[in-house]
mmCIF file of C-alpha atoms in Angstrom:
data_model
loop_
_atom_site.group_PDB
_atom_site.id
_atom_site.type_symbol
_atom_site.label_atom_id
_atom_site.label_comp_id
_atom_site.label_asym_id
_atom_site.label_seq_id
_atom_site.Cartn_x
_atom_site.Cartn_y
_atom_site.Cartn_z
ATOM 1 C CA UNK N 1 0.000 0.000 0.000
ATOM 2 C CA UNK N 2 2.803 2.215 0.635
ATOM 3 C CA UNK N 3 4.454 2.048 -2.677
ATOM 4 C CA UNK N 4 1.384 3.117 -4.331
ATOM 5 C CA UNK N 5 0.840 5.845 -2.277
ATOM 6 C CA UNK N 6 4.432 6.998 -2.645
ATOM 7 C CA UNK N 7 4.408 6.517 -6.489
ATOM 8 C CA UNK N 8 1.230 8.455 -6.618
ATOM 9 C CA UNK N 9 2.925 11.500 -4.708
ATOM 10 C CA UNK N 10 6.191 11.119 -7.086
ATOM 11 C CA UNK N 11 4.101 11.274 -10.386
ATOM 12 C CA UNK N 12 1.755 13.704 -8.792
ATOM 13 C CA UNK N 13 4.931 16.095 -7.953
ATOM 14 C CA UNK N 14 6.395 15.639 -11.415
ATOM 15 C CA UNK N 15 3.236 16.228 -12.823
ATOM 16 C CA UNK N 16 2.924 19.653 -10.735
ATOM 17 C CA UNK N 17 6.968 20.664 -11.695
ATOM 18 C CA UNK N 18 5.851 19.906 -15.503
ATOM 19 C CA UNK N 19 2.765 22.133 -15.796
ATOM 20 C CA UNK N 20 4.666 25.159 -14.103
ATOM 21 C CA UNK N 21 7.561 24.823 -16.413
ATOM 22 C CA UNK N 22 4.928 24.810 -19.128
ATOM 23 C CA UNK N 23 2.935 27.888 -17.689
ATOM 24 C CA UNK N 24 6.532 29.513 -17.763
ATOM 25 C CA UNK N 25 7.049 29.032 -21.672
ATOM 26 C CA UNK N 26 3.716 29.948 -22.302
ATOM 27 C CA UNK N 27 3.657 32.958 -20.438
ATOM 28 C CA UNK N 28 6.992 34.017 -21.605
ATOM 29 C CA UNK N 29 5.622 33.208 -25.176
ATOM 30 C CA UNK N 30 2.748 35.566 -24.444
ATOM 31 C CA UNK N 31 4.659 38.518 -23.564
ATOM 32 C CA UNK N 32 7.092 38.216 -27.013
ATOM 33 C CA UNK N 33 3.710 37.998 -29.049
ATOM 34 C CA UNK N 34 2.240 40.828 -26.690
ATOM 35 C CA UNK N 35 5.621 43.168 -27.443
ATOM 36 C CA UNK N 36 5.657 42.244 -31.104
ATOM 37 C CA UNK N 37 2.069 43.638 -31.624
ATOM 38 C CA UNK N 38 1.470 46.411 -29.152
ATOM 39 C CA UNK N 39 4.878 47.487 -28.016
ATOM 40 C CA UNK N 40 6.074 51.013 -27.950
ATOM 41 C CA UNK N 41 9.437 52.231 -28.267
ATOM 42 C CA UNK N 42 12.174 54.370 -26.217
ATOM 43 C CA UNK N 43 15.592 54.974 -26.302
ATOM 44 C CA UNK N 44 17.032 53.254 -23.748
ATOM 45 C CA UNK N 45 21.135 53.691 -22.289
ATOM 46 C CA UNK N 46 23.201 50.270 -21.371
ATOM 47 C CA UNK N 47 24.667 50.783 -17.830
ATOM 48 C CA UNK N 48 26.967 48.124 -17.607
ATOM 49 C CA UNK N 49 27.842 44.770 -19.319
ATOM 50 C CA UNK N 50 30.081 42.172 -17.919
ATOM 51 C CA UNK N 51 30.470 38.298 -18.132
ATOM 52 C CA UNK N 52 30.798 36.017 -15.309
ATOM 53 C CA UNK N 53 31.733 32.137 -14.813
ATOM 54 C CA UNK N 54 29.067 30.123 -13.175
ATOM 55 C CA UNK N 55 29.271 25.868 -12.436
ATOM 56 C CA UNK N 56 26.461 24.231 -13.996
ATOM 57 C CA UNK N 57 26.056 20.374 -13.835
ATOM 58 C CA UNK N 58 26.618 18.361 -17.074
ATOM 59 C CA UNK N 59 26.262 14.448 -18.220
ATOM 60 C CA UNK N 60 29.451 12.800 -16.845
ATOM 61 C CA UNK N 61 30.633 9.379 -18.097
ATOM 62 C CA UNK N 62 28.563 6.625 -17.316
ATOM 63 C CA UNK N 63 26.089 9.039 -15.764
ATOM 64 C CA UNK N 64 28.245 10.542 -12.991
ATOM 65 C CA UNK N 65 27.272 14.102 -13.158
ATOM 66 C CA UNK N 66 30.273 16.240 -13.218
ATOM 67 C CA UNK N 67 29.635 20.296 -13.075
ATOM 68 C CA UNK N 68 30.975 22.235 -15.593
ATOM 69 C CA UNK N 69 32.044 26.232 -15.792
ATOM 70 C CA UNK N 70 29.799 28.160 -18.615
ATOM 71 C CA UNK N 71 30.534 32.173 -19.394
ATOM 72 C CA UNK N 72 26.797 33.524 -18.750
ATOM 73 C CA UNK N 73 26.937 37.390 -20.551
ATOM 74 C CA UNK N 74 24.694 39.730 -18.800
ATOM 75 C CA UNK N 75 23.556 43.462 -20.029
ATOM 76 C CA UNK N 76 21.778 46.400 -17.680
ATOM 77 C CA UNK N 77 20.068 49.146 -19.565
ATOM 78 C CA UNK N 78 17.598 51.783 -18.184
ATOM 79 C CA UNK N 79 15.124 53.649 -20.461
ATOM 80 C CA UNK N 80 12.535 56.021 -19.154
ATOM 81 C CA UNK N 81 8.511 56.043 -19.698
ATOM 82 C CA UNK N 82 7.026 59.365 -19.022
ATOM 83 C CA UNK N 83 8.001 60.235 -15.454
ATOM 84 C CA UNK N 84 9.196 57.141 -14.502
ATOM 85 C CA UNK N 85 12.739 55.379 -15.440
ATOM 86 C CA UNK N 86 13.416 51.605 -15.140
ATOM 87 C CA UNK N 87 16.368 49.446 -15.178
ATOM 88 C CA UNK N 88 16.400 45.587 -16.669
ATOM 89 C CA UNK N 89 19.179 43.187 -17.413
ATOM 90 C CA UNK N 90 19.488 40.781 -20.307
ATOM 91 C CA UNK N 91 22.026 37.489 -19.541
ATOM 92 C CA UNK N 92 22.492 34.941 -22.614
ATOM 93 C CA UNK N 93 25.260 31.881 -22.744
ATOM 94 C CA UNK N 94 26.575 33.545 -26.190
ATOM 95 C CA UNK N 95 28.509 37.270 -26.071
ATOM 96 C CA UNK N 96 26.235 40.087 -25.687
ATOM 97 C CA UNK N 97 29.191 42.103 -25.900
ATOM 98 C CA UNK N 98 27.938 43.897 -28.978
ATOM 99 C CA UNK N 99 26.898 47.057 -27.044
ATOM 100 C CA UNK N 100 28.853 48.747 -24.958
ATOM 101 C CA UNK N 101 28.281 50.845 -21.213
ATOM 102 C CA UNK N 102 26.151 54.765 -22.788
ATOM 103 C CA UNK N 103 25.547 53.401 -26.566
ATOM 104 C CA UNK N 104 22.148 54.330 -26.903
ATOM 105 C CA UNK N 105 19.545 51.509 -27.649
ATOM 106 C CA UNK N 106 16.160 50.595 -28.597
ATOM 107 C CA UNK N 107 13.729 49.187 -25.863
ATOM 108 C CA UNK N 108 10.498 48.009 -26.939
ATOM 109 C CA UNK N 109 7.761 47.901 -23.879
ATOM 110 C CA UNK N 110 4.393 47.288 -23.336
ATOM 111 C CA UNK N 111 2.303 50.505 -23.196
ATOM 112 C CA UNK N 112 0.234 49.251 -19.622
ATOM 113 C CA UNK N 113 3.023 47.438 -18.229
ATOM 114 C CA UNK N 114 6.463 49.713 -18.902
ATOM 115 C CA UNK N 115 8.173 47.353 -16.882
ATOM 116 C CA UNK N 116 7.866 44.540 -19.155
ATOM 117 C CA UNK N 117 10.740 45.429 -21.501
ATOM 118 C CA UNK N 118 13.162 44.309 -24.534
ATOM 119 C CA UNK N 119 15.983 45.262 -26.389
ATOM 120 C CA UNK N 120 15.345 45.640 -30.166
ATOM 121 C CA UNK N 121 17.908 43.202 -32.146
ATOM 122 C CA UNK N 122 18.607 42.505 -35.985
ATOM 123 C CA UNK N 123 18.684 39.900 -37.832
ATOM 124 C CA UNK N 124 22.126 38.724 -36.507
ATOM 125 C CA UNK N 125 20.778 39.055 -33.413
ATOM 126 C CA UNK N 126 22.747 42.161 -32.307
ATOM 127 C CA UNK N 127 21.400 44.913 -30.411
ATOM 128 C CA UNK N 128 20.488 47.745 -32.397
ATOM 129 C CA UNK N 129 22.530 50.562 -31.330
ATOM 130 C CA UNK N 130 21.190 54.278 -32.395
ATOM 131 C CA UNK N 131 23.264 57.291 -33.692
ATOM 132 C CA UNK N 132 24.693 59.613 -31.429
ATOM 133 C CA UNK N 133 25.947 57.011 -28.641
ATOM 134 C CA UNK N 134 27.496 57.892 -25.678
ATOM 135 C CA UNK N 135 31.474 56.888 -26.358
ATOM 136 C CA UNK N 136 33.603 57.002 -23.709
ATOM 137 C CA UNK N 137 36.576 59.452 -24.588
ATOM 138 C CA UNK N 138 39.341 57.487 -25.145
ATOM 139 C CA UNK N 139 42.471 58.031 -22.213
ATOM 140 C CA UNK N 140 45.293 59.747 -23.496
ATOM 141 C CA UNK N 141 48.679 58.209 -23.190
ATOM 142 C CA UNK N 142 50.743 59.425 -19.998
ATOM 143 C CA UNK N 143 53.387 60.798 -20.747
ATOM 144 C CA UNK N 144 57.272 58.644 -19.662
ATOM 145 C CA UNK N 145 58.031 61.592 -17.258
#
């Protein structure tokens, strides 16, 4: 009797664990088709980008699990919607590294919800950076005296 109950609980949990990974997807499938047809745009400013190494567990031989270190890329940009100015971050396993700490980019955001945010990217998936970016002046040479 107690093996049924207990193999009951185990498919119940797994059942429970698989419809909120699927509520996840869906949702996050929602707000892509929500941006895509109603979003507005802003210029937005990227306030930092930097890479880190986190340890992330892998298939190991003979299915010993052995961790592994991945480079996770992460981007903060702020943008502004009438009065009131937000900040979001972007992270992706592949170099973000195609924008840079001022350049100027485009955020698209949902009109009722500013806070739900993107950056715009092209085709290469790049973000789109605008004219007239913020550059950091390069630092002159010092001088051997």
């Amino acid at each position: 009797m107690k093996k049924k109950s207990m193999k009951f609980w185990v498919i119940a949990c797994l059942a429970a664990v698989a419809v909120l990974l699927a509520a996840a997807v869906l949702r996050g499938q929602w707000v892509r088709e929500q941006l895509d047809a109603r979003g507005e745009q802003t210029v937005g400013t990227v306030t930092r980008v930097y890479s880190r190494v986190e340890r992330r567990p892998s298939p190991g031989y003979r299915g010993h699990r052995r961790m592994r270190e991945v480079t996770v890329y992460w981007l903060d940009y702020s943008y502004t919607v009438g009065d009131s100015a937000y900040v979001q971050s972007v992270h992706r396993n592949r170099n973000l590294m195609t924008a840079r700490v001022g350049d100027r980019v485009r955020v698209c955001y949902l009109p009722d919800r500013p806070s739900v945010a993107r950056i715009e990217r092209d085709s290469l998936k790049n973000y789109i950076r605008l004219a007239g970016s913020k550059r950091r002046r390069p630092v002159p040479p010092r001088s051997g005296r």
